[in-house]
Amino acid sequence: MSIHRVTESDSHYDHLEKMSVADMLKNINKEDKTVPMAIEKVLPQIEALVNTITKKMKDGGRMFYIGAGTSGRLGVVDASELPPTFGLEHGRVIGLIAGGDKAIRKAVEFAEDAEDGGWKDLQEHNISSNDIVVGIAASGTTPYVVGGIKHCRENNILTGAITCNTGSPLAEAADYPIEVIVGPEFVTGSTRMKAGTAQKLVLNMISTAVMIQLGRIKGNKMVDMQLTNNKLINRGTLMLMEALNIDEKKAEALLSKHGNVRKALAAEKK
């Protein structure tokens, strides 16, 4: 199927190699500024997907991201940050990338062209209709992603999609498509730039909103964060000092005893 891909359209700029560094940076920045405005146009679509994911996860289901290349890496990053940030159990949000985990660091040739690849990877995690799958592909045509989403639909599994082209096979296949049209890239076809930025921002919005809806934030604080380094221990200590009006020593002792901010707050307020 041949579609017009704005992500492959010629850059608005030419002779990039002749630009001064100052002009190059100014023009990249000018293009980047358009991304949030493109996202603003699809907030209702993002809201619909967030509400559906939240319901699925409240009912005990999981969320999967599937993607290839930059899109796959962004999904893996978003999924991997949720347990330390929000205390989410591992395995509740899973990022899958064409070519497997080795593709996170080094491109795996032609992995994204396997139409059954996404579905095979999902099956390894015993995907079911209790779960929801979000396909991520700037082009909206990546076979690994489109094929995975189509198989999900055939098996009564709800799906979402994040793409940067209109009328793509991915958007057509998904129950909840999000099309963020950011236009041609500064370097023609380099979707790691504006398209990647758009996908990252949308993923931030989706996962953060879902985690808040699942009760993983109190006020505006990450009270369920995992205390995996000194910075986070210090942050947790400050949270307790502020919330309970206690000194640093007592806050540190409470945090050490209970293991996280929420449990310390609950125990102390009893």
PDB file of C-alpha atoms in Angstrom, residues 4-264:
ATOM      1  CA  HIS A   4       2.114   9.830   1.258  1.00  0.00           C
ATOM      2  CA  ARG A   5       4.475  10.010   4.221  1.00  0.00           C
ATOM      3  CA  VAL A   6       5.061  13.548   5.380  1.00  0.00           C
ATOM      4  CA  THR A   7       7.840  12.129   7.581  1.00  0.00           C
ATOM      5  CA  GLU A   8       9.731  11.350   4.345  1.00  0.00           C
ATOM      6  CA  SER A   9       9.051  14.724   2.710  1.00  0.00           C
ATOM      7  CA  ASP A  10      11.959  16.990   1.794  1.00  0.00           C
ATOM      8  CA  SER A  11      13.299  19.180   4.586  1.00  0.00           C
ATOM      9  CA  HIS A  12      12.411  22.877   4.503  1.00  0.00           C
ATOM     10  CA  TYR A  13      16.172  23.486   4.565  1.00  0.00           C
ATOM     11  CA  ASP A  14      18.889  22.604   2.074  1.00  0.00           C
ATOM     12  CA  HIS A  15      22.678  22.708   1.834  1.00  0.00           C
ATOM     13  CA  LEU A  16      22.857  21.782   5.517  1.00  0.00           C
ATOM     14  CA  GLU A  17      26.581  21.094   5.222  1.00  0.00           C
ATOM     15  CA  LYS A  18      27.122  24.758   4.291  1.00  0.00           C
ATOM     16  CA  MET A  19      25.205  26.186   7.270  1.00  0.00           C
ATOM     17  CA  SER A  20      27.046  27.757  10.155  1.00  0.00           C
ATOM     18  CA  VAL A  21      26.635  25.869  13.428  1.00  0.00           C
ATOM     19  CA  ALA A  22      24.672  28.823  14.811  1.00  0.00           C
ATOM     20  CA  ASP A  23      22.179  28.723  11.928  1.00  0.00           C
ATOM     21  CA  MET A  24      21.974  24.941  12.097  1.00  0.00           C
ATOM     22  CA  LEU A  25      21.063  24.984  15.795  1.00  0.00           C
ATOM     23  CA  LYS A  26      18.647  27.890  15.355  1.00  0.00           C
ATOM     24  CA  ASN A  27      16.790  26.046  12.579  1.00  0.00           C
ATOM     25  CA  ILE A  28      16.659  22.729  14.444  1.00  0.00           C
ATOM     26  CA  ASN A  29      15.285  24.574  17.456  1.00  0.00           C
ATOM     27  CA  LYS A  30      12.743  26.368  15.250  1.00  0.00           C
ATOM     28  CA  GLU A  31      11.469  23.005  14.005  1.00  0.00           C
ATOM     29  CA  ASP A  32      11.440  21.482  17.497  1.00  0.00           C
ATOM     30  CA  LYS A  33       9.174  24.279  18.761  1.00  0.00           C
ATOM     31  CA  THR A  34       6.408  23.054  16.459  1.00  0.00           C
ATOM     32  CA  VAL A  35       6.160  19.659  18.160  1.00  0.00           C
ATOM     33  CA  PRO A  36       4.124  20.619  21.277  1.00  0.00           C
ATOM     34  CA  MET A  37       1.665  22.511  19.065  1.00  0.00           C
ATOM     35  CA  ALA A  38       1.149  19.402  16.938  1.00  0.00           C
ATOM     36  CA  ILE A  39       0.511  17.373  20.087  1.00  0.00           C
ATOM     37  CA  GLU A  40      -2.010  19.932  21.350  1.00  0.00           C
ATOM     38  CA  LYS A  41      -4.205  19.128  18.350  1.00  0.00           C
ATOM     39  CA  VAL A  42      -4.558  15.474  19.380  1.00  0.00           C
ATOM     40  CA  LEU A  43      -5.095  15.810  23.149  1.00  0.00           C
ATOM     41  CA  PRO A  44      -8.624  14.299  22.902  1.00  0.00           C
ATOM     42  CA  GLN A  45      -7.178  11.186  21.236  1.00  0.00           C
ATOM     43  CA  ILE A  46      -4.496  10.910  23.911  1.00  0.00           C
ATOM     44  CA  GLU A  47      -7.152  11.292  26.623  1.00  0.00           C
ATOM     45  CA  ALA A  48      -9.241   8.466  25.140  1.00  0.00           C
ATOM     46  CA  LEU A  49      -6.239   6.128  25.118  1.00  0.00           C
ATOM     47  CA  VAL A  50      -5.237   7.088  28.674  1.00  0.00           C
ATOM     48  CA  ASN A  51      -8.742   6.321  29.950  1.00  0.00           C
ATOM     49  CA  THR A  52      -8.755   2.933  28.231  1.00  0.00           C
ATOM     50  CA  ILE A  53      -5.279   1.980  29.498  1.00  0.00           C
ATOM     51  CA  THR A  54      -6.215   3.040  33.024  1.00  0.00           C
ATOM     52  CA  LYS A  55      -9.329   0.867  33.009  1.00  0.00           C
ATOM     53  CA  LYS A  56      -7.401  -2.131  31.702  1.00  0.00           C
ATOM     54  CA  MET A  57      -4.665  -1.739  34.313  1.00  0.00           C
ATOM     55  CA  LYS A  58      -7.152  -1.186  37.164  1.00  0.00           C
ATOM     56  CA  ASP A  59      -8.698  -4.498  36.138  1.00  0.00           C
ATOM     57  CA  GLY A  60      -5.283  -6.183  36.445  1.00  0.00           C
ATOM     58  CA  GLY A  61      -4.238  -6.054  32.802  1.00  0.00           C
ATOM     59  CA  ARG A  62      -0.880  -5.056  31.376  1.00  0.00           C
ATOM     60  CA  MET A  63       0.212  -2.479  28.809  1.00  0.00           C
ATOM     61  CA  PHE A  64       2.656  -3.319  26.042  1.00  0.00           C
ATOM     62  CA  TYR A  65       4.554  -0.960  23.759  1.00  0.00           C
ATOM     63  CA  ILE A  66       5.792  -2.393  20.453  1.00  0.00           C
ATOM     64  CA  GLY A  67       8.082  -0.532  18.084  1.00  0.00           C
ATOM     65  CA  ALA A  68      11.221  -0.668  15.955  1.00  0.00           C
ATOM     66  CA  GLY A  69      14.319   1.522  15.922  1.00  0.00           C
ATOM     67  CA  THR A  70      13.888   4.888  17.659  1.00  0.00           C
ATOM     68  CA  SER A  71      10.201   4.204  18.303  1.00  0.00           C
ATOM     69  CA  GLY A  72      10.959   0.857  19.921  1.00  0.00           C
ATOM     70  CA  ARG A  73      13.707   2.346  22.071  1.00  0.00           C
ATOM     71  CA  LEU A  74      11.397   5.103  23.287  1.00  0.00           C
ATOM     72  CA  GLY A  75       8.801   2.520  24.308  1.00  0.00           C
ATOM     73  CA  VAL A  76      11.398   0.472  26.173  1.00  0.00           C
ATOM     74  CA  VAL A  77      12.672   3.591  27.962  1.00  0.00           C
ATOM     75  CA  ASP A  78       9.180   4.650  29.039  1.00  0.00           C
ATOM     76  CA  ALA A  79       8.287   1.169  30.300  1.00  0.00           C
ATOM     77  CA  SER A  80      11.575   0.737  32.170  1.00  0.00           C
ATOM     78  CA  GLU A  81      11.235   4.047  34.023  1.00  0.00           C
ATOM     79  CA  LEU A  82       7.832   3.295  35.581  1.00  0.00           C
ATOM     80  CA  PRO A  83       8.915   0.855  38.333  1.00  0.00           C
ATOM     81  CA  PRO A  84      11.607   3.145  39.827  1.00  0.00           C
ATOM     82  CA  THR A  85       9.538   6.319  39.396  1.00  0.00           C
ATOM     83  CA  PHE A  86       6.138   5.079  40.512  1.00  0.00           C
ATOM     84  CA  GLY A  87       6.882   1.811  42.319  1.00  0.00           C
ATOM     85  CA  LEU A  88       4.975  -0.064  39.626  1.00  0.00           C
ATOM     86  CA  GLU A  89       5.449  -3.821  39.693  1.00  0.00           C
ATOM     87  CA  HIS A  90       7.808  -5.095  36.987  1.00  0.00           C
ATOM     88  CA  GLY A  91       5.936  -6.694  34.134  1.00  0.00           C
ATOM     89  CA  ARG A  92       2.865  -4.431  34.280  1.00  0.00           C
ATOM     90  CA  VAL A  93       4.151  -2.209  31.459  1.00  0.00           C
ATOM     91  CA  ILE A  94       6.444  -3.912  28.940  1.00  0.00           C
ATOM     92  CA  GLY A  95       8.364  -2.399  26.025  1.00  0.00           C
ATOM     93  CA  LEU A  96       9.153  -4.670  23.074  1.00  0.00           C
ATOM     94  CA  ILE A  97      11.513  -3.719  20.239  1.00  0.00           C
ATOM     95  CA  ALA A  98      11.980  -5.417  16.880  1.00  0.00           C
ATOM     96  CA  GLY A  99      15.152  -7.493  17.066  1.00  0.00           C
ATOM     97  CA  GLY A 100      14.957  -7.956  20.832  1.00  0.00           C
ATOM     98  CA  ASP A 101      16.866  -6.211  23.605  1.00  0.00           C
ATOM     99  CA  LYS A 102      20.128  -6.213  21.623  1.00  0.00           C
ATOM    100  CA  ALA A 103      18.420  -3.806  19.193  1.00  0.00           C
ATOM    101  CA  ILE A 104      18.256  -1.183  21.951  1.00  0.00           C
ATOM    102  CA  ARG A 105      21.960  -0.507  21.435  1.00  0.00           C
ATOM    103  CA  LYS A 106      22.609  -1.723  17.900  1.00  0.00           C
ATOM    104  CA  ALA A 107      20.231  -1.858  14.933  1.00  0.00           C
ATOM    105  CA  VAL A 108      19.219  -5.381  13.913  1.00  0.00           C
ATOM    106  CA  GLU A 109      18.982  -5.555  10.118  1.00  0.00           C
ATOM    107  CA  PHE A 110      15.499  -6.093   8.686  1.00  0.00           C
ATOM    108  CA  ALA A 111      13.982  -6.965  12.102  1.00  0.00           C
ATOM    109  CA  GLU A 112      11.308  -4.305  11.592  1.00  0.00           C
ATOM    110  CA  ASP A 113      10.246  -5.912   8.309  1.00  0.00           C
ATOM    111  CA  ALA A 114       8.973  -9.130   9.939  1.00  0.00           C
ATOM    112  CA  GLU A 115       5.171  -8.836   9.753  1.00  0.00           C
ATOM    113  CA  ASP A 116       4.653 -11.567  12.356  1.00  0.00           C
ATOM    114  CA  GLY A 117       7.535 -10.431  14.580  1.00  0.00           C
ATOM    115  CA  GLY A 118       5.522  -8.163  16.864  1.00  0.00           C
ATOM    116  CA  TRP A 119       2.826 -10.784  17.440  1.00  0.00           C
ATOM    117  CA  LYS A 120       5.420 -13.512  18.131  1.00  0.00           C
ATOM    118  CA  ASP A 121       7.116 -11.280  20.716  1.00  0.00           C
ATOM    119  CA  LEU A 122       3.766 -10.502  22.369  1.00  0.00           C
ATOM    120  CA  GLN A 123       2.885 -14.199  22.502  1.00  0.00           C
ATOM    121  CA  GLU A 124       6.080 -14.872  24.446  1.00  0.00           C
ATOM    122  CA  HIS A 125       4.498 -12.762  27.204  1.00  0.00           C
ATOM    123  CA  ASN A 126       1.190 -14.652  27.041  1.00  0.00           C
ATOM    124  CA  ILE A 127      -0.679 -11.619  25.705  1.00  0.00           C
ATOM    125  CA  SER A 128      -4.432 -11.822  26.257  1.00  0.00           C
ATOM    126  CA  SER A 129      -7.609  -9.771  25.939  1.00  0.00           C
ATOM    127  CA  ASN A 130      -6.988  -8.525  29.504  1.00  0.00           C
ATOM    128  CA  ASP A 131      -4.062  -6.480  28.149  1.00  0.00           C
ATOM    129  CA  ILE A 132      -3.678  -3.463  25.858  1.00  0.00           C
ATOM    130  CA  VAL A 133      -0.994  -2.916  23.201  1.00  0.00           C
ATOM    131  CA  VAL A 134       0.282   0.441  21.911  1.00  0.00           C
ATOM    132  CA  GLY A 135       2.112   0.380  18.582  1.00  0.00           C
ATOM    133  CA  ILE A 136       4.693   3.125  18.025  1.00  0.00           C
ATOM    134  CA  ALA A 137       5.907   3.944  14.499  1.00  0.00           C
ATOM    135  CA  ALA A 138       6.681   7.369  13.077  1.00  0.00           C
ATOM    136  CA  SER A 139       5.906   6.199   9.543  1.00  0.00           C
ATOM    137  CA  GLY A 140       2.833   4.231  10.549  1.00  0.00           C
ATOM    138  CA  THR A 141       3.918   1.525   8.109  1.00  0.00           C
ATOM    139  CA  THR A 142       6.511  -0.550  10.018  1.00  0.00           C
ATOM    140  CA  PRO A 143       5.526  -4.206   9.374  1.00  0.00           C
ATOM    141  CA  TYR A 144       6.638  -5.418  12.831  1.00  0.00           C
ATOM    142  CA  VAL A 145       4.298  -2.908  14.477  1.00  0.00           C
ATOM    143  CA  VAL A 146       1.395  -2.933  12.005  1.00  0.00           C
ATOM    144  CA  GLY A 147       1.348  -6.730  11.916  1.00  0.00           C
ATOM    145  CA  GLY A 148       1.410  -6.929  15.715  1.00  0.00           C
ATOM    146  CA  ILE A 149      -1.505  -4.519  16.059  1.00  0.00           C
ATOM    147  CA  LYS A 150      -3.535  -6.332  13.379  1.00  0.00           C
ATOM    148  CA  HIS A 151      -3.031  -9.663  15.146  1.00  0.00           C
ATOM    149  CA  CYS A 152      -4.142  -8.062  18.414  1.00  0.00           C
ATOM    150  CA  ARG A 153      -7.358  -6.811  16.799  1.00  0.00           C
ATOM    151  CA  GLU A 154      -7.993 -10.309  15.409  1.00  0.00           C
ATOM    152  CA  ASN A 155      -7.602 -11.707  18.925  1.00  0.00           C
ATOM    153  CA  ASN A 156      -9.886  -9.200  20.671  1.00  0.00           C
ATOM    154  CA  ILE A 157      -7.009  -7.285  22.291  1.00  0.00           C
ATOM    155  CA  LEU A 158      -7.459  -3.499  22.540  1.00  0.00           C
ATOM    156  CA  THR A 159      -4.850  -1.416  20.758  1.00  0.00           C
ATOM    157  CA  GLY A 160      -3.509   2.112  20.540  1.00  0.00           C
ATOM    158  CA  ALA A 161      -1.041   3.685  18.124  1.00  0.00           C
ATOM    159  CA  ILE A 162       1.332   6.645  18.020  1.00  0.00           C
ATOM    160  CA  THR A 163       2.368   7.749  14.525  1.00  0.00           C
ATOM    161  CA  CYS A 164       3.401  10.922  12.705  1.00  0.00           C
ATOM    162  CA  ASN A 165       1.618  10.387   9.378  1.00  0.00           C
ATOM    163  CA  THR A 166      -2.044  10.586   8.437  1.00  0.00           C
ATOM    164  CA  GLY A 167      -3.967   7.708   6.895  1.00  0.00           C
ATOM    165  CA  SER A 168      -1.376   5.090   7.786  1.00  0.00           C
ATOM    166  CA  PRO A 169      -1.978   1.324   8.041  1.00  0.00           C
ATOM    167  CA  LEU A 170      -1.050   1.515  11.735  1.00  0.00           C
ATOM    168  CA  ALA A 171      -3.643   4.165  12.548  1.00  0.00           C
ATOM    169  CA  GLU A 172      -6.227   2.257  10.523  1.00  0.00           C
ATOM    170  CA  ALA A 173      -5.510  -0.969  12.424  1.00  0.00           C
ATOM    171  CA  ALA A 174      -5.599   0.518  15.945  1.00  0.00           C
ATOM    172  CA  ASP A 175      -8.644   1.102  18.153  1.00  0.00           C
ATOM    173  CA  TYR A 176      -7.170   4.333  19.553  1.00  0.00           C
ATOM    174  CA  PRO A 177      -4.849   5.970  17.002  1.00  0.00           C
ATOM    175  CA  ILE A 178      -2.873   9.116  17.821  1.00  0.00           C
ATOM    176  CA  GLU A 179      -1.511  10.928  14.758  1.00  0.00           C
ATOM    177  CA  VAL A 180       0.955  13.703  15.647  1.00  0.00           C
ATOM    178  CA  ILE A 181       1.763  15.436  12.360  1.00  0.00           C
ATOM    179  CA  VAL A 182       5.064  17.255  12.859  1.00  0.00           C
ATOM    180  CA  GLY A 183       5.935  17.643   9.168  1.00  0.00           C
ATOM    181  CA  PRO A 184       9.268  17.173   7.376  1.00  0.00           C
ATOM    182  CA  GLU A 185      12.392  16.667   9.462  1.00  0.00           C
ATOM    183  CA  PHE A 186      15.373  19.043   9.455  1.00  0.00           C
ATOM    184  CA  VAL A 187      17.382  16.194   7.935  1.00  0.00           C
ATOM    185  CA  THR A 188      15.010  14.613   5.415  1.00  0.00           C
ATOM    186  CA  GLY A 189      13.498  11.394   6.787  1.00  0.00           C
ATOM    187  CA  SER A 190      15.421  11.469  10.088  1.00  0.00           C
ATOM    188  CA  THR A 191      12.477  10.627  12.346  1.00  0.00           C
ATOM    189  CA  ARG A 192      14.726  10.384  15.387  1.00  0.00           C
ATOM    190  CA  MET A 193      14.330  14.179  15.447  1.00  0.00           C
ATOM    191  CA  LYS A 194      10.847  15.822  15.551  1.00  0.00           C
ATOM    192  CA  ALA A 195       8.903  12.587  15.228  1.00  0.00           C
ATOM    193  CA  GLY A 196      10.966  10.976  17.989  1.00  0.00           C
ATOM    194  CA  THR A 197      10.485  14.035  20.194  1.00  0.00           C
ATOM    195  CA  ALA A 198       6.725  13.908  19.580  1.00  0.00           C
ATOM    196  CA  GLN A 199       6.569  10.223  20.459  1.00  0.00           C
ATOM    197  CA  LYS A 200       8.577  10.764  23.634  1.00  0.00           C
ATOM    198  CA  LEU A 201       6.309  13.615  24.757  1.00  0.00           C
ATOM    199  CA  VAL A 202       3.152  11.589  24.068  1.00  0.00           C
ATOM    200  CA  LEU A 203       4.567   8.582  25.926  1.00  0.00           C
ATOM    201  CA  ASN A 204       5.399  10.843  28.888  1.00  0.00           C
ATOM    202  CA  MET A 205       1.814  12.087  28.899  1.00  0.00           C
ATOM    203  CA  ILE A 206       0.250   8.652  28.602  1.00  0.00           C
ATOM    204  CA  SER A 207       2.276   6.846  31.248  1.00  0.00           C
ATOM    205  CA  THR A 208       2.318   9.734  33.734  1.00  0.00           C
ATOM    206  CA  ALA A 209      -1.448  10.286  33.448  1.00  0.00           C
ATOM    207  CA  VAL A 210      -2.115   6.556  33.829  1.00  0.00           C
ATOM    208  CA  MET A 211       0.140   6.276  36.882  1.00  0.00           C
ATOM    209  CA  ILE A 212      -1.596   9.242  38.530  1.00  0.00           C
ATOM    210  CA  GLN A 213      -4.990   7.678  37.769  1.00  0.00           C
ATOM    211  CA  LEU A 214      -3.746   4.462  39.385  1.00  0.00           C
ATOM    212  CA  GLY A 215      -2.966   6.364  42.591  1.00  0.00           C
ATOM    213  CA  ARG A 216       0.825   6.292  42.274  1.00  0.00           C
ATOM    214  CA  ILE A 217       1.203   9.996  43.167  1.00  0.00           C
ATOM    215  CA  LYS A 218       0.207  11.857  46.322  1.00  0.00           C
ATOM    216  CA  GLY A 219      -0.274  15.594  45.821  1.00  0.00           C
ATOM    217  CA  ASN A 220       2.494  16.092  43.297  1.00  0.00           C
ATOM    218  CA  LYS A 221       5.050  13.766  44.895  1.00  0.00           C
ATOM    219  CA  MET A 222       6.436  10.377  43.810  1.00  0.00           C
ATOM    220  CA  VAL A 223       5.640   8.701  47.118  1.00  0.00           C
ATOM    221  CA  ASP A 224       5.995   5.186  45.659  1.00  0.00           C
ATOM    222  CA  MET A 225       9.408   5.712  44.029  1.00  0.00           C
ATOM    223  CA  GLN A 226      12.039   3.050  44.599  1.00  0.00           C
ATOM    224  CA  LEU A 227      14.928   4.278  46.744  1.00  0.00           C
ATOM    225  CA  THR A 228      17.663   3.036  44.440  1.00  0.00           C
ATOM    226  CA  ASN A 229      20.253   5.787  44.930  1.00  0.00           C
ATOM    227  CA  ASN A 230      21.280   8.564  47.294  1.00  0.00           C
ATOM    228  CA  LYS A 231      19.511  11.259  45.283  1.00  0.00           C
ATOM    229  CA  LEU A 232      16.178   9.469  45.665  1.00  0.00           C
ATOM    230  CA  ILE A 233      16.791   8.744  49.347  1.00  0.00           C
ATOM    231  CA  ASN A 234      17.463  12.451  49.882  1.00  0.00           C
ATOM    232  CA  ARG A 235      14.310  13.339  47.934  1.00  0.00           C
ATOM    233  CA  GLY A 236      12.269  10.938  50.044  1.00  0.00           C
ATOM    234  CA  THR A 237      13.742  12.358  53.238  1.00  0.00           C
ATOM    235  CA  LEU A 238      12.776  15.894  52.206  1.00  0.00           C
ATOM    236  CA  MET A 239       9.239  14.722  51.385  1.00  0.00           C
ATOM    237  CA  LEU A 240       8.831  13.302  54.878  1.00  0.00           C
ATOM    238  CA  MET A 241      10.359  16.370  56.543  1.00  0.00           C
ATOM    239  CA  GLU A 242       7.889  18.598  54.705  1.00  0.00           C
ATOM    240  CA  ALA A 243       4.799  16.395  55.098  1.00  0.00           C
ATOM    241  CA  LEU A 244       5.309  15.549  58.779  1.00  0.00           C
ATOM    242  CA  ASN A 245       7.149  18.664  59.924  1.00  0.00           C
ATOM    243  CA  ILE A 246      10.006  16.609  61.368  1.00  0.00           C
ATOM    244  CA  ASP A 247      13.788  16.966  61.321  1.00  0.00           C
ATOM    245  CA  GLU A 248      16.118  15.271  58.874  1.00  0.00           C
ATOM    246  CA  LYS A 249      17.339  12.618  61.307  1.00  0.00           C
ATOM    247  CA  LYS A 250      13.833  11.409  62.141  1.00  0.00           C
ATOM    248  CA  ALA A 251      12.825  11.480  58.459  1.00  0.00           C
ATOM    249  CA  GLU A 252      15.841   9.368  57.503  1.00  0.00           C
ATOM    250  CA  ALA A 253      15.024   6.856  60.233  1.00  0.00           C
ATOM    251  CA  LEU A 254      11.395   6.586  59.107  1.00  0.00           C
ATOM    252  CA  LEU A 255      12.405   6.116  55.484  1.00  0.00           C
ATOM    253  CA  SER A 256      14.942   3.446  56.410  1.00  0.00           C
ATOM    254  CA  LYS A 257      12.396   1.600  58.559  1.00  0.00           C
ATOM    255  CA  HIS A 258       9.501   1.565  56.089  1.00  0.00           C
ATOM    256  CA  GLY A 259      11.343   1.456  52.753  1.00  0.00           C
ATOM    257  CA  ASN A 260       9.320   4.057  50.921  1.00  0.00           C
ATOM    258  CA  VAL A 261       7.654   7.425  51.433  1.00  0.00           C
ATOM    259  CA  ARG A 262       4.036   6.280  51.259  1.00  0.00           C
ATOM    260  CA  LYS A 263       4.477   3.534  53.872  1.00  0.00           C
ATOM    261  CA  ALA A 264       6.368   5.925  56.164  1.00  0.00           C
TER     262      ALA A 264
END
